[in-house]
mmCIF file of C-alpha atoms in Angstrom:
data_model
loop_
_atom_site.group_PDB
_atom_site.id
_atom_site.type_symbol
_atom_site.label_atom_id
_atom_site.label_comp_id
_atom_site.label_asym_id
_atom_site.label_seq_id
_atom_site.Cartn_x
_atom_site.Cartn_y
_atom_site.Cartn_z
ATOM 1 C CA MET A 1 69.434 -66.881 -69.713
ATOM 2 C CA LYS A 2 68.622 -66.967 -72.993
ATOM 3 C CA LEU A 3 71.454 -69.279 -73.892
ATOM 4 C CA VAL A 4 69.795 -71.898 -71.163
ATOM 5 C CA ARG A 5 66.218 -70.681 -72.110
ATOM 6 C CA LEU A 6 67.215 -72.018 -76.171
ATOM 7 C CA ASN A 7 68.950 -74.843 -74.564
ATOM 8 C CA LEU A 8 66.265 -76.473 -73.471
ATOM 9 C CA PHE A 9 64.163 -75.347 -75.797
ATOM 10 C CA ILE A 10 66.631 -77.458 -78.103
ATOM 11 C CA CYS A 11 66.562 -80.336 -75.752
ATOM 12 C CA LEU A 12 62.608 -80.454 -75.551
ATOM 13 C CA LEU A 13 62.543 -80.639 -79.130
ATOM 14 C CA GLY A 14 65.399 -83.329 -79.222
ATOM 15 C CA LEU A 15 63.025 -85.029 -76.623
ATOM 16 C CA LEU A 16 59.908 -85.027 -78.599
ATOM 17 C CA GLY A 17 61.270 -85.514 -82.108
ATOM 18 C CA ALA A 18 63.064 -88.864 -80.469
ATOM 19 C CA CYS A 19 60.169 -91.751 -81.844
ATOM 20 C CA ALA A 20 60.469 -89.887 -85.580
ATOM 21 C CA SER A 21 64.294 -90.065 -85.446
ATOM 22 C CA ASN A 22 64.259 -93.940 -84.348
ATOM 23 C CA SER A 23 61.708 -95.039 -86.257
ATOM 24 C CA ASP A 24 62.367 -98.290 -87.836
ATOM 25 C CA LEU A 25 60.742 -99.345 -91.118
ATOM 26 C CA SER A 26 62.667 -102.197 -92.176
ATOM 27 C CA ARG A 27 60.651 -103.967 -88.993
ATOM 28 C CA LEU A 28 56.903 -103.591 -90.736
ATOM 29 C CA GLY A 29 57.932 -106.674 -93.168
ATOM 30 C CA ASP A 30 57.527 -109.935 -92.232
ATOM 31 C CA SER A 31 57.742 -110.938 -88.379
ATOM 32 C CA ASN A 32 61.330 -112.870 -87.891
ATOM 33 C CA THR A 33 60.095 -115.162 -85.053
ATOM 34 C CA ALA A 34 57.005 -117.168 -84.913
ATOM 35 C CA GLU A 35 55.998 -115.903 -82.391
ATOM 36 C CA GLU A 36 54.535 -112.544 -83.544
ATOM 37 C CA ARG A 37 56.120 -109.997 -80.989
ATOM 38 C CA ARG A 38 54.892 -106.136 -82.675
ATOM 39 C CA LEU A 39 51.724 -104.734 -81.313
ATOM 40 C CA LEU A 40 49.516 -101.567 -82.905
ATOM 41 C CA ILE A 41 48.423 -99.371 -80.358
ATOM 42 C CA THR A 42 46.095 -96.291 -80.706
ATOM 43 C CA PHE A 43 45.315 -93.038 -78.633
ATOM 44 C CA THR A 44 43.353 -90.407 -79.235
ATOM 45 C CA ASP A 45 45.495 -87.715 -80.625
ATOM 46 C CA ARG A 46 43.800 -83.696 -79.285
ATOM 47 C CA SER A 47 46.293 -82.561 -82.782
ATOM 48 C CA ILE A 48 44.689 -83.747 -85.791
ATOM 49 C CA ASP A 49 42.705 -81.528 -88.367
ATOM 50 C CA ARG A 50 43.097 -78.680 -85.269
ATOM 51 C CA PRO A 51 43.204 -74.895 -86.536
ATOM 52 C CA LEU A 52 46.655 -72.975 -86.462
ATOM 53 C CA PRO A 53 45.936 -70.226 -87.514
ATOM 54 C CA ALA A 54 49.119 -67.874 -88.531
ATOM 55 C CA ASN A 55 50.785 -71.238 -89.333
ATOM 56 C CA SER A 56 51.564 -71.259 -92.757
ATOM 57 C CA LEU A 57 52.985 -74.667 -93.671
ATOM 58 C CA ASP A 58 49.031 -75.673 -91.573
ATOM 59 C CA GLY A 59 46.360 -77.180 -94.675
ATOM 60 C CA TYR A 60 44.988 -80.575 -94.880
ATOM 61 C CA ARG A 61 46.759 -81.241 -97.422
ATOM 62 C CA LEU A 62 44.214 -84.137 -99.658
ATOM 63 C CA ARG A 63 47.146 -85.936 -101.180
ATOM 64 C CA GLY A 64 50.493 -85.367 -99.217
ATOM 65 C CA HIS A 65 51.018 -86.767 -95.742
ATOM 66 C CA TYR A 66 49.295 -85.954 -92.013
ATOM 67 C CA GLY A 67 52.389 -86.294 -90.230
ATOM 68 C CA ASN A 68 53.223 -86.557 -86.675
ATOM 69 C CA SER A 69 52.428 -83.746 -84.081
ATOM 70 C CA GLY A 70 54.591 -83.044 -81.124
ATOM 71 C CA TRP A 71 52.562 -83.878 -78.971
ATOM 72 C CA SER A 72 51.907 -87.442 -80.546
ATOM 73 C CA GLU A 73 54.889 -88.311 -80.664
ATOM 74 C CA HIS A 74 55.625 -87.134 -76.534
ATOM 75 C CA ILE A 75 52.899 -90.034 -76.318
ATOM 76 C CA ALA A 76 54.436 -92.776 -78.044
ATOM 77 C CA GLN A 77 57.519 -92.459 -77.041
ATOM 78 C CA GLU A 78 56.441 -92.440 -73.135
ATOM 79 C CA LEU A 79 54.028 -95.155 -73.956
ATOM 80 C CA ALA A 80 57.498 -96.741 -75.273
ATOM 81 C CA GLU A 81 59.159 -96.203 -72.249
ATOM 82 C CA ARG A 82 56.470 -96.921 -70.003
ATOM 83 C CA HIS A 83 55.498 -100.539 -71.015
ATOM 84 C CA HIS A 84 59.469 -100.990 -71.819
ATOM 85 C CA LEU A 85 58.922 -101.476 -75.414
ATOM 86 C CA LYS A 86 60.410 -100.780 -78.285
ATOM 87 C CA PHE A 87 58.423 -97.813 -80.623
ATOM 88 C CA VAL A 88 58.391 -98.814 -84.378
ATOM 89 C CA ALA A 89 56.698 -96.570 -86.497
ATOM 90 C CA GLN A 90 53.730 -94.111 -85.284
ATOM 91 C CA TRP A 91 51.407 -93.027 -87.997
ATOM 92 C CA PRO A 92 48.198 -90.596 -87.687
ATOM 93 C CA VAL A 93 44.588 -92.104 -88.534
ATOM 94 C CA THR A 94 42.940 -89.121 -88.997
ATOM 95 C CA THR A 95 40.010 -91.122 -90.568
ATOM 96 C CA LEU A 96 39.992 -92.487 -87.453
ATOM 97 C CA GLY A 97 40.661 -89.412 -84.571
ATOM 98 C CA VAL A 98 43.760 -91.153 -83.828
ATOM 99 C CA SER A 99 47.907 -92.051 -83.546
ATOM 100 C CA CYS A 100 48.507 -95.538 -84.119
ATOM 101 C CA VAL A 101 51.804 -96.532 -83.474
ATOM 102 C CA VAL A 102 53.945 -99.427 -84.235
ATOM 103 C CA TYR A 103 55.545 -101.142 -80.770
ATOM 104 C CA GLU A 104 58.255 -104.352 -80.339
ATOM 105 C CA VAL A 105 57.924 -106.269 -77.983
ATOM 106 C CA PRO A 106 61.547 -107.127 -76.533
ATOM 107 C CA ASP A 107 62.028 -110.962 -75.692
ATOM 108 C CA SER A 108 61.897 -110.883 -71.841
ATOM 109 C CA LEU A 109 58.496 -109.628 -71.782
ATOM 110 C CA PRO A 110 55.849 -112.259 -73.009
ATOM 111 C CA VAL A 111 53.487 -110.730 -75.725
ATOM 112 C CA GLN A 112 50.145 -111.108 -73.462
ATOM 113 C CA GLN A 113 51.708 -109.817 -70.390
ATOM 114 C CA ALA A 114 52.324 -106.382 -72.144
ATOM 115 C CA ILE A 115 49.029 -107.072 -73.771
ATOM 116 C CA ALA A 116 47.333 -106.546 -70.778
ATOM 117 C CA GLU A 117 49.288 -103.695 -69.811
ATOM 118 C CA LEU A 118 48.958 -101.940 -72.155
ATOM 119 C CA GLN A 119 45.031 -102.371 -71.904
ATOM 120 C CA GLN A 120 45.183 -100.375 -68.519
ATOM 121 C CA ASP A 121 46.971 -97.861 -69.539
ATOM 122 C CA SER A 122 44.514 -94.605 -69.367
ATOM 123 C CA ASP A 123 46.284 -93.400 -72.935
ATOM 124 C CA VAL A 124 45.302 -95.906 -74.921
ATOM 125 C CA SER A 125 42.686 -96.805 -76.512
ATOM 126 C CA SER A 126 43.218 -100.012 -78.779
ATOM 127 C CA VAL A 127 45.961 -102.556 -78.456
ATOM 128 C CA GLN A 128 45.961 -105.026 -81.070
ATOM 129 C CA GLN A 129 49.098 -108.217 -81.978
ATOM 130 C CA MET A 130 50.418 -107.021 -86.393
ATOM 131 C CA GLN A 131 47.889 -109.376 -88.171
ATOM 132 C CA SER A 132 49.745 -110.487 -91.530
ATOM 133 C CA PHE A 133 47.348 -110.552 -94.938
ATOM 134 C CA GLN A 134 47.761 -112.465 -98.672
ATOM 135 C CA VAL A 135 46.511 -111.218 -101.460
ATOM 136 C CA LEU A 136 44.903 -114.070 -102.998
ATOM 137 C CA GLY A 137 46.529 -114.962 -106.164
ATOM 138 C CA LYS A 138 48.232 -117.530 -108.973
ATOM 139 C CA GLN A 139 49.931 -117.728 -110.895
ATOM 140 C CA VAL A 140 50.024 -119.621 -114.066
ATOM 141 C CA ALA A 141 52.847 -120.667 -116.513
ATOM 142 C CA PRO A 142 51.562 -119.560 -119.957
ATOM 143 C CA THR A 143 51.457 -122.545 -122.677
ATOM 144 C CA GLN A 144 53.574 -119.650 -125.962
ATOM 145 C CA THR A 145 54.368 -115.506 -125.843
ATOM 146 C CA TYR A 146 51.558 -113.809 -127.702
ATOM 147 C CA SER A 147 52.878 -110.641 -129.159
ATOM 148 C CA ASP A 148 48.936 -109.529 -131.082
ATOM 149 C CA PRO A 149 46.191 -108.190 -129.496
ATOM 150 C CA TYR A 150 44.959 -110.267 -126.314
ATOM 151 C CA LEU A 151 41.349 -109.173 -125.988
ATOM 152 C CA HIS A 152 39.637 -112.975 -126.908
ATOM 153 C CA LEU A 153 42.177 -114.046 -124.424
ATOM 154 C CA GLN A 154 40.196 -111.990 -122.168
ATOM 155 C CA THR A 155 38.407 -115.409 -120.636
ATOM 156 C CA GLY A 156 36.324 -112.382 -117.889
ATOM 157 C CA PHE A 157 35.872 -110.026 -120.039
ATOM 158 C CA ASN A 158 34.580 -112.021 -122.982
ATOM 159 C CA ALA A 159 32.621 -113.381 -120.438
ATOM 160 C CA LEU A 160 30.421 -110.875 -118.715
ATOM 161 C CA GLY A 161 29.989 -109.637 -122.796
ATOM 162 C CA ILE A 162 32.519 -106.430 -121.072
ATOM 163 C CA ALA A 163 32.730 -104.904 -124.970
ATOM 164 C CA ASP A 164 29.276 -104.469 -125.068
ATOM 165 C CA LEU A 165 28.496 -102.319 -121.170
ATOM 166 C CA HIS A 166 31.197 -99.941 -122.705
ATOM 167 C CA ARG A 167 29.086 -99.172 -125.322
ATOM 168 C CA THR A 168 26.995 -97.446 -122.496
ATOM 169 C CA THR A 169 29.492 -97.453 -119.354
ATOM 170 C CA THR A 170 33.145 -97.479 -118.991
ATOM 171 C CA GLY A 171 33.285 -95.797 -114.741
ATOM 172 C CA ARG A 172 34.217 -92.302 -115.651
ATOM 173 C CA GLY A 173 34.471 -90.294 -112.960
ATOM 174 C CA VAL A 174 34.625 -93.274 -110.580
ATOM 175 C CA ARG A 175 37.807 -93.992 -108.292
ATOM 176 C CA ILE A 176 38.337 -97.331 -106.714
ATOM 177 C CA ALA A 177 41.008 -97.423 -104.866
ATOM 178 C CA VAL A 178 43.849 -100.394 -105.114
ATOM 179 C CA ILE A 179 45.168 -101.292 -101.831
ATOM 180 C CA ASP A 180 47.680 -104.204 -102.563
ATOM 181 C CA THR A 181 50.276 -104.762 -104.343
ATOM 182 C CA GLY A 182 53.062 -101.370 -105.786
ATOM 183 C CA VAL A 183 52.067 -101.339 -109.946
ATOM 184 C CA ASP A 184 53.572 -100.459 -112.553
ATOM 185 C CA THR A 185 52.461 -96.887 -113.507
ATOM 186 C CA GLU A 186 54.465 -97.417 -117.034
ATOM 187 C CA HIS A 187 53.278 -100.414 -118.206
ATOM 188 C CA PRO A 188 52.805 -99.523 -122.114
ATOM 189 C CA ASP A 189 48.356 -100.751 -121.061
ATOM 190 C CA LEU A 190 48.136 -98.801 -117.936
ATOM 191 C CA GLN A 191 49.767 -95.275 -119.009
ATOM 192 C CA GLY A 192 47.956 -92.467 -117.722
ATOM 193 C CA ARG A 193 45.492 -94.376 -116.341
ATOM 194 C CA ILE A 194 46.320 -94.822 -112.076
ATOM 195 C CA LYS A 195 46.086 -91.662 -110.745
ATOM 196 C CA TYR A 196 47.044 -91.210 -108.100
ATOM 197 C CA SER A 197 50.307 -93.779 -105.938
ATOM 198 C CA GLU A 198 51.519 -93.301 -102.810
ATOM 199 C CA ASN A 199 53.566 -96.279 -101.004
ATOM 200 C CA THR A 200 52.058 -97.715 -97.416
ATOM 201 C CA ALA A 201 54.441 -100.161 -96.940
ATOM 202 C CA PRO A 202 57.943 -98.849 -96.831
ATOM 203 C CA GLU A 203 60.092 -102.084 -96.517
ATOM 204 C CA PRO A 204 62.187 -102.693 -98.135
ATOM 205 C CA SER A 205 62.768 -99.173 -98.349
ATOM 206 C CA ASP A 206 65.178 -100.145 -102.212
ATOM 207 C CA HIS A 207 62.605 -102.839 -103.803
ATOM 208 C CA ASN A 208 60.768 -102.224 -107.189
ATOM 209 C CA LEU A 209 57.455 -101.028 -106.626
ATOM 210 C CA ALA A 210 55.664 -102.865 -109.972
ATOM 211 C CA ASP A 211 54.932 -105.380 -108.483
ATOM 212 C CA ILE A 212 53.410 -108.383 -109.785
ATOM 213 C CA HIS A 213 49.888 -108.280 -108.006
ATOM 214 C CA GLY A 214 48.608 -104.804 -107.796
ATOM 215 C CA THR A 215 49.692 -104.231 -111.396
ATOM 216 C CA ALA A 216 47.959 -108.007 -112.306
ATOM 217 C CA VAL A 217 44.614 -105.981 -109.996
ATOM 218 C CA ALA A 218 45.415 -103.060 -112.651
ATOM 219 C CA GLY A 219 44.481 -104.295 -115.551
ATOM 220 C CA VAL A 220 42.055 -105.767 -115.114
ATOM 221 C CA LEU A 221 39.953 -103.016 -113.496
ATOM 222 C CA SER A 222 41.625 -100.882 -115.680
ATOM 223 C CA ALA A 223 43.815 -101.906 -119.415
ATOM 224 C CA HIS A 224 43.805 -98.755 -122.147
ATOM 225 C CA PRO A 225 40.916 -100.386 -124.372
ATOM 226 C CA ASN A 226 41.525 -99.799 -128.190
ATOM 227 C CA ASN A 227 45.099 -98.669 -127.734
ATOM 228 C CA GLY A 228 46.592 -101.231 -131.299
ATOM 229 C CA ILE A 229 48.458 -103.645 -128.294
ATOM 230 C CA GLY A 230 47.754 -106.577 -125.057
ATOM 231 C CA ILE A 231 44.278 -106.361 -123.571
ATOM 232 C CA ALA A 232 41.039 -104.238 -122.562
ATOM 233 C CA GLY A 233 40.105 -103.661 -118.489
ATOM 234 C CA ILE A 234 36.350 -103.583 -116.819
ATOM 235 C CA ALA A 235 35.833 -99.478 -116.046
ATOM 236 C CA PRO A 236 39.147 -98.408 -118.327
ATOM 237 C CA GLU A 237 37.957 -94.642 -117.634
ATOM 238 C CA ALA A 238 37.764 -95.046 -113.613
ATOM 239 C CA GLU A 239 40.006 -93.283 -111.614
ATOM 240 C CA ILE A 240 42.477 -95.720 -109.578
ATOM 241 C CA LEU A 241 44.694 -94.839 -106.551
ATOM 242 C CA ALA A 242 46.891 -97.595 -106.371
ATOM 243 C CA PHE A 243 48.396 -97.540 -102.725
ATOM 244 C CA ARG A 244 51.004 -100.342 -102.021
ATOM 245 C CA ALA A 245 50.147 -102.149 -98.156
ATOM 246 C CA CYS A 246 51.828 -104.959 -100.347
ATOM 247 C CA TRP A 247 55.811 -106.567 -100.598
ATOM 248 C CA PRO A 248 56.308 -109.969 -102.569
ATOM 249 C CA GLU A 249 57.751 -112.815 -100.653
ATOM 250 C CA LYS A 250 60.520 -112.726 -102.676
ATOM 251 C CA PRO A 251 61.675 -110.790 -105.643
ATOM 252 C CA ASN A 252 59.034 -111.167 -108.796
ATOM 253 C CA ALA A 253 57.105 -113.088 -107.108
ATOM 254 C CA LEU A 254 52.920 -113.510 -106.452
ATOM 255 C CA ALA A 255 52.847 -114.041 -103.057
ATOM 256 C CA ALA A 256 52.492 -111.222 -101.299
ATOM 257 C CA HIS A 257 51.882 -110.082 -97.707
ATOM 258 C CA CYS A 258 50.296 -107.214 -95.865
ATOM 259 C CA ASN A 259 49.551 -106.130 -92.278
ATOM 260 C CA SER A 260 47.765 -104.574 -89.651
ATOM 261 C CA PHE A 261 49.992 -100.818 -90.386
ATOM 262 C CA THR A 262 49.720 -101.487 -93.291
ATOM 263 C CA LEU A 263 46.107 -101.771 -94.288
ATOM 264 C CA ALA A 264 45.107 -99.431 -92.074
ATOM 265 C CA LEU A 265 47.744 -96.595 -93.608
ATOM 266 C CA ALA A 266 46.537 -97.537 -96.833
ATOM 267 C CA LEU A 267 42.595 -97.516 -96.367
ATOM 268 C CA ASN A 268 43.155 -94.055 -94.426
ATOM 269 C CA GLN A 269 44.130 -92.315 -97.166
ATOM 270 C CA ALA A 270 41.595 -94.008 -99.373
ATOM 271 C CA ILE A 271 38.859 -92.837 -97.129
ATOM 272 C CA ARG A 272 39.724 -88.929 -96.869
ATOM 273 C CA MET A 273 40.353 -89.559 -100.323
ATOM 274 C CA ASN A 274 36.661 -89.496 -100.642
ATOM 275 C CA SER A 275 37.122 -93.092 -103.258
ATOM 276 C CA HIS A 276 33.841 -94.412 -103.936
ATOM 277 C CA ILE A 277 35.381 -98.934 -104.172
ATOM 278 C CA ILE A 278 37.808 -99.928 -102.384
ATOM 279 C CA ASN A 279 39.226 -103.361 -103.634
ATOM 280 C CA LEU A 280 40.730 -105.436 -101.455
ATOM 281 C CA SER A 281 42.309 -108.720 -103.126
ATOM 282 C CA LEU A 282 43.533 -110.058 -100.475
ATOM 283 C CA SER A 283 42.695 -112.391 -96.650
ATOM 284 C CA GLY A 284 43.668 -112.968 -92.951
ATOM 285 C CA PRO A 285 42.821 -113.364 -89.709
ATOM 286 C CA GLU A 286 40.124 -110.762 -87.634
ATOM 287 C CA ASP A 287 41.846 -107.248 -87.244
ATOM 288 C CA PRO A 288 40.268 -104.888 -85.196
ATOM 289 C CA LEU A 289 41.735 -102.075 -86.216
ATOM 290 C CA VAL A 290 41.128 -102.613 -89.661
ATOM 291 C CA HIS A 291 37.949 -104.195 -89.226
ATOM 292 C CA GLN A 292 36.997 -100.114 -87.571
ATOM 293 C CA LEU A 293 38.463 -98.625 -91.031
ATOM 294 C CA ILE A 294 36.497 -100.361 -93.235
ATOM 295 C CA GLU A 295 33.341 -100.337 -91.247
ATOM 296 C CA LYS A 296 33.961 -96.117 -91.308
ATOM 297 C CA ALA A 297 34.496 -96.204 -95.076
ATOM 298 C CA LEU A 298 31.367 -98.165 -95.768
ATOM 299 C CA THR A 299 29.490 -95.625 -93.212
ATOM 300 C CA LYS A 300 30.446 -93.196 -95.502
ATOM 301 C CA GLY A 301 28.679 -95.237 -98.703
ATOM 302 C CA ILE A 302 32.287 -96.351 -99.597
ATOM 303 C CA ILE A 303 31.982 -99.622 -101.585
ATOM 304 C CA VAL A 304 34.055 -101.742 -100.447
ATOM 305 C CA VAL A 305 34.689 -105.571 -102.282
ATOM 306 C CA ALA A 306 37.310 -108.460 -100.837
ATOM 307 C CA ALA A 307 38.199 -110.966 -101.956
ATOM 308 C CA VAL A 308 37.321 -114.481 -100.322
ATOM 309 C CA PRO A 309 39.706 -117.335 -99.607
ATOM 310 C CA SER A 310 39.355 -120.262 -102.296
ATOM 311 C CA GLN A 311 37.967 -123.635 -99.544
ATOM 312 C CA ASN A 312 42.285 -124.765 -100.046
ATOM 313 C CA GLN A 313 43.793 -120.693 -98.179
ATOM 314 C CA SER A 314 42.541 -119.722 -95.278
ATOM 315 C CA GLY A 315 41.277 -116.263 -93.564
ATOM 316 C CA GLY A 316 38.127 -115.023 -94.663
ATOM 317 C CA PHE A 317 38.750 -110.761 -93.419
ATOM 318 C CA PRO A 318 37.437 -108.571 -94.474
ATOM 319 C CA ALA A 319 35.035 -110.571 -96.758
ATOM 320 C CA ASN A 320 33.157 -110.997 -94.132
ATOM 321 C CA ILE A 321 32.174 -108.249 -92.823
ATOM 322 C CA ALA A 322 28.785 -106.873 -92.899
ATOM 323 C CA GLY A 323 28.177 -104.452 -96.073
ATOM 324 C CA VAL A 324 31.764 -105.770 -97.260
ATOM 325 C CA ILE A 325 31.186 -107.357 -100.861
ATOM 326 C CA ALA A 326 32.566 -110.781 -101.523
ATOM 327 C CA VAL A 327 34.158 -112.138 -104.225
ATOM 328 C CA GLY A 328 34.938 -116.041 -104.832
ATOM 329 C CA GLN A 329 35.842 -117.203 -108.420
ATOM 330 C CA GLU A 330 33.526 -120.516 -108.218
ATOM 331 C CA ASN A 331 30.022 -121.151 -107.257
ATOM 332 C CA ASN A 332 30.274 -123.681 -104.784
ATOM 333 C CA GLY A 333 26.309 -123.127 -104.300
ATOM 334 C CA ASN A 334 28.096 -120.344 -101.179
ATOM 335 C CA HIS A 335 24.934 -117.073 -101.951
ATOM 336 C CA GLN A 336 27.365 -115.074 -99.241
ATOM 337 C CA HIS A 337 29.209 -114.095 -102.260
ATOM 338 C CA ILE A 338 29.465 -112.964 -105.191
ATOM 339 C CA ALA A 339 30.829 -115.854 -107.853
ATOM 340 C CA ALA A 340 33.163 -113.877 -110.993
ATOM 341 C CA PRO A 341 35.500 -115.182 -113.643
ATOM 342 C CA GLY A 342 38.588 -115.702 -111.624
ATOM 343 C CA LYS A 343 40.541 -118.223 -113.738
ATOM 344 C CA ASP A 344 43.336 -118.399 -116.364
ATOM 345 C CA ILE A 345 42.157 -114.559 -116.057
ATOM 346 C CA LEU A 346 44.870 -113.234 -118.331
ATOM 347 C CA THR A 347 46.794 -109.906 -117.626
ATOM 348 C CA THR A 348 49.612 -106.376 -117.126
ATOM 349 C CA VAL A 349 51.757 -107.457 -115.589
ATOM 350 C CA PRO A 350 55.417 -105.888 -114.212
ATOM 351 C CA HIS A 351 57.944 -104.487 -117.175
ATOM 352 C CA GLN A 352 55.192 -104.606 -120.337
ATOM 353 C CA ALA A 353 54.943 -107.960 -120.260
ATOM 354 C CA TYR A 354 50.917 -110.010 -119.901
ATOM 355 C CA ASP A 355 50.731 -112.675 -118.112
ATOM 356 C CA PHE A 356 48.031 -115.548 -116.794
ATOM 357 C CA MET A 357 47.017 -115.464 -113.175
ATOM 358 C CA ASN A 358 43.884 -117.232 -111.144
ATOM 359 C CA GLY A 359 42.100 -116.741 -107.463
ATOM 360 C CA SER A 360 39.884 -114.397 -106.658
ATOM 361 C CA SER A 361 42.103 -111.420 -106.112
ATOM 362 C CA PHE A 362 41.880 -111.548 -109.507
ATOM 363 C CA ALA A 363 37.950 -111.865 -109.322
ATOM 364 C CA THR A 364 37.521 -109.274 -106.765
ATOM 365 C CA PRO A 365 38.410 -106.654 -109.949
ATOM 366 C CA HIS A 366 35.864 -107.643 -111.590
ATOM 367 C CA VAL A 367 33.065 -106.855 -109.482
ATOM 368 C CA ALA A 368 34.760 -103.645 -108.501
ATOM 369 C CA GLY A 369 35.394 -102.740 -112.128
ATOM 370 C CA MET A 370 31.055 -104.414 -112.364
ATOM 371 C CA ALA A 371 30.678 -101.599 -109.539
ATOM 372 C CA ALA A 372 32.186 -98.593 -111.037
ATOM 373 C CA LEU A 373 30.305 -99.130 -114.717
ATOM 374 C CA LEU A 374 27.181 -99.091 -113.070
ATOM 375 C CA LEU A 375 27.535 -96.151 -110.444
ATOM 376 C CA GLN A 376 28.638 -93.862 -113.390
ATOM 377 C CA LEU A 377 25.570 -95.273 -114.603
ATOM 378 C CA HIS A 378 23.853 -94.220 -111.590
ATOM 379 C CA PRO A 379 26.028 -91.757 -108.984
ATOM 380 C CA ASP A 380 23.177 -92.956 -106.250
ATOM 381 C CA TRP A 381 24.224 -96.177 -106.219
ATOM 382 C CA LYS A 382 24.850 -98.387 -102.653
ATOM 383 C CA THR A 383 26.827 -101.600 -102.619
ATOM 384 C CA ALA A 384 22.945 -103.245 -101.205
ATOM 385 C CA ASP A 385 21.804 -101.524 -104.575
ATOM 386 C CA ILE A 386 25.292 -103.178 -106.516
ATOM 387 C CA LYS A 387 25.153 -106.521 -104.586
ATOM 388 C CA ARG A 388 21.036 -106.865 -106.286
ATOM 389 C CA ARG A 389 22.183 -106.003 -109.734
ATOM 390 C CA LEU A 390 24.481 -108.809 -109.358
ATOM 391 C CA GLY A 391 23.183 -111.046 -108.184
ATOM 392 C CA ASN A 392 25.443 -114.197 -106.906
ATOM 393 C CA ASP A 393 27.069 -115.240 -110.303
ATOM 394 C CA ALA A 394 28.132 -112.133 -111.188
ATOM 395 C CA SER A 395 28.823 -114.028 -114.864
ATOM 396 C CA THR A 396 25.462 -114.493 -115.333
ATOM 397 C CA ALA A 397 24.368 -111.269 -113.903
ATOM 398 C CA ASN A 398 22.043 -108.660 -116.379
ATOM 399 C CA LEU A 399 24.352 -105.511 -115.669
ATOM 400 C CA LEU A 400 22.472 -102.958 -117.145
ATOM 401 C CA ASP A 401 18.766 -102.302 -117.716
ATOM 402 C CA SER A 402 18.580 -100.107 -120.790
ATOM 403 C CA SER A 403 15.698 -99.024 -120.575
ATOM 404 C CA THR A 404 16.919 -97.225 -117.046
ATOM 405 C CA ALA A 405 20.397 -97.030 -117.355
ATOM 406 C CA LEU A 406 20.796 -95.132 -120.293
ATOM 407 C CA ALA A 407 17.874 -91.914 -118.707
ATOM 408 C CA SER A 408 21.063 -92.153 -115.073
ATOM 409 C CA PRO A 409 22.826 -89.328 -114.857
ATOM 410 C CA GLU A 410 26.447 -89.636 -114.843
ATOM 411 C CA ARG A 411 28.993 -89.259 -111.783
ATOM 412 C CA THR A 412 30.980 -86.452 -112.720
ATOM 413 C CA HIS A 413 33.796 -85.310 -111.039
#
């Protein structure tokens, strides 16, 4: 009898673990078909944050992975079987109290029919097609190779008068989550600047995580000043949390893509780790799950800064969410966004190198960095306060009133 019970128990564990063991992370990258056949569904996960007394493994590990419970994996497997879907991946979105699952609709089943059937399922909280996002940067070929300090070539840094601001504030104690591609943490101008990094976009598994776009954004924000090499960052003493949610279109390419699932995982972690600012140098179509997470961040007082696409680029989300600080590289009379330097921006790229970049992708960290400078001096400031100080054109904004800034308390760790 004991042997029978043991066998049944083993079988049950195998059934509950089927989702996890069958995960196919290679399917999380760009879609291989013209029609997006991957769906994201969420369902309420009652196991999130549930106390488990006497369990030595229980505990909220803020900086670690929060895994799926056996219960949530079982529900995910049941949904796959009930609706004839292929399970791809699953992860708990802890800040929303839901489990998020990626499924692929088989070719024999129309995608819209699958969505309609899932919307009628009482176990499902939400269902949507996977959306694709892209970073908003363009690489500029340098006219020559430089080997000397490049501060005089930093057009944005100099236009904003950052060197003068650093006498008063450097962003110390402010946590900025950079949700982008990977960051080369070994770059000599970034060593010690990246306080935490996590990969939420594991496809492709063998890819070098030191991707160009994220490294370039991180350099604008936090490159080490006064170290005798390279460039200086806008907020060099801010704590940068780097989340790899996007992957390059091809090796060594600046252009990169993300999707609903990878962005949701990164946003969830950025919120859990109590970020003060989230930098999103990317854009794409309206996305319900990503929208919900950004709203969650805003309600917690997190300042979200996002790139506005140029006139010849598609998208506009998430910069168009009310409460998000939208940033463009040019002032075209649109008072809905802040114009900041985004042309010929010299910054860090992988393998100890530097390069010039264009695009609102690189205007965005200028504003996120300036927000960090202000937050160090005014820890109680909200998004509205930051926007009021920056105005519509960051290149001419009078960021600091020394009579009030110096008297304000600094943010502490």
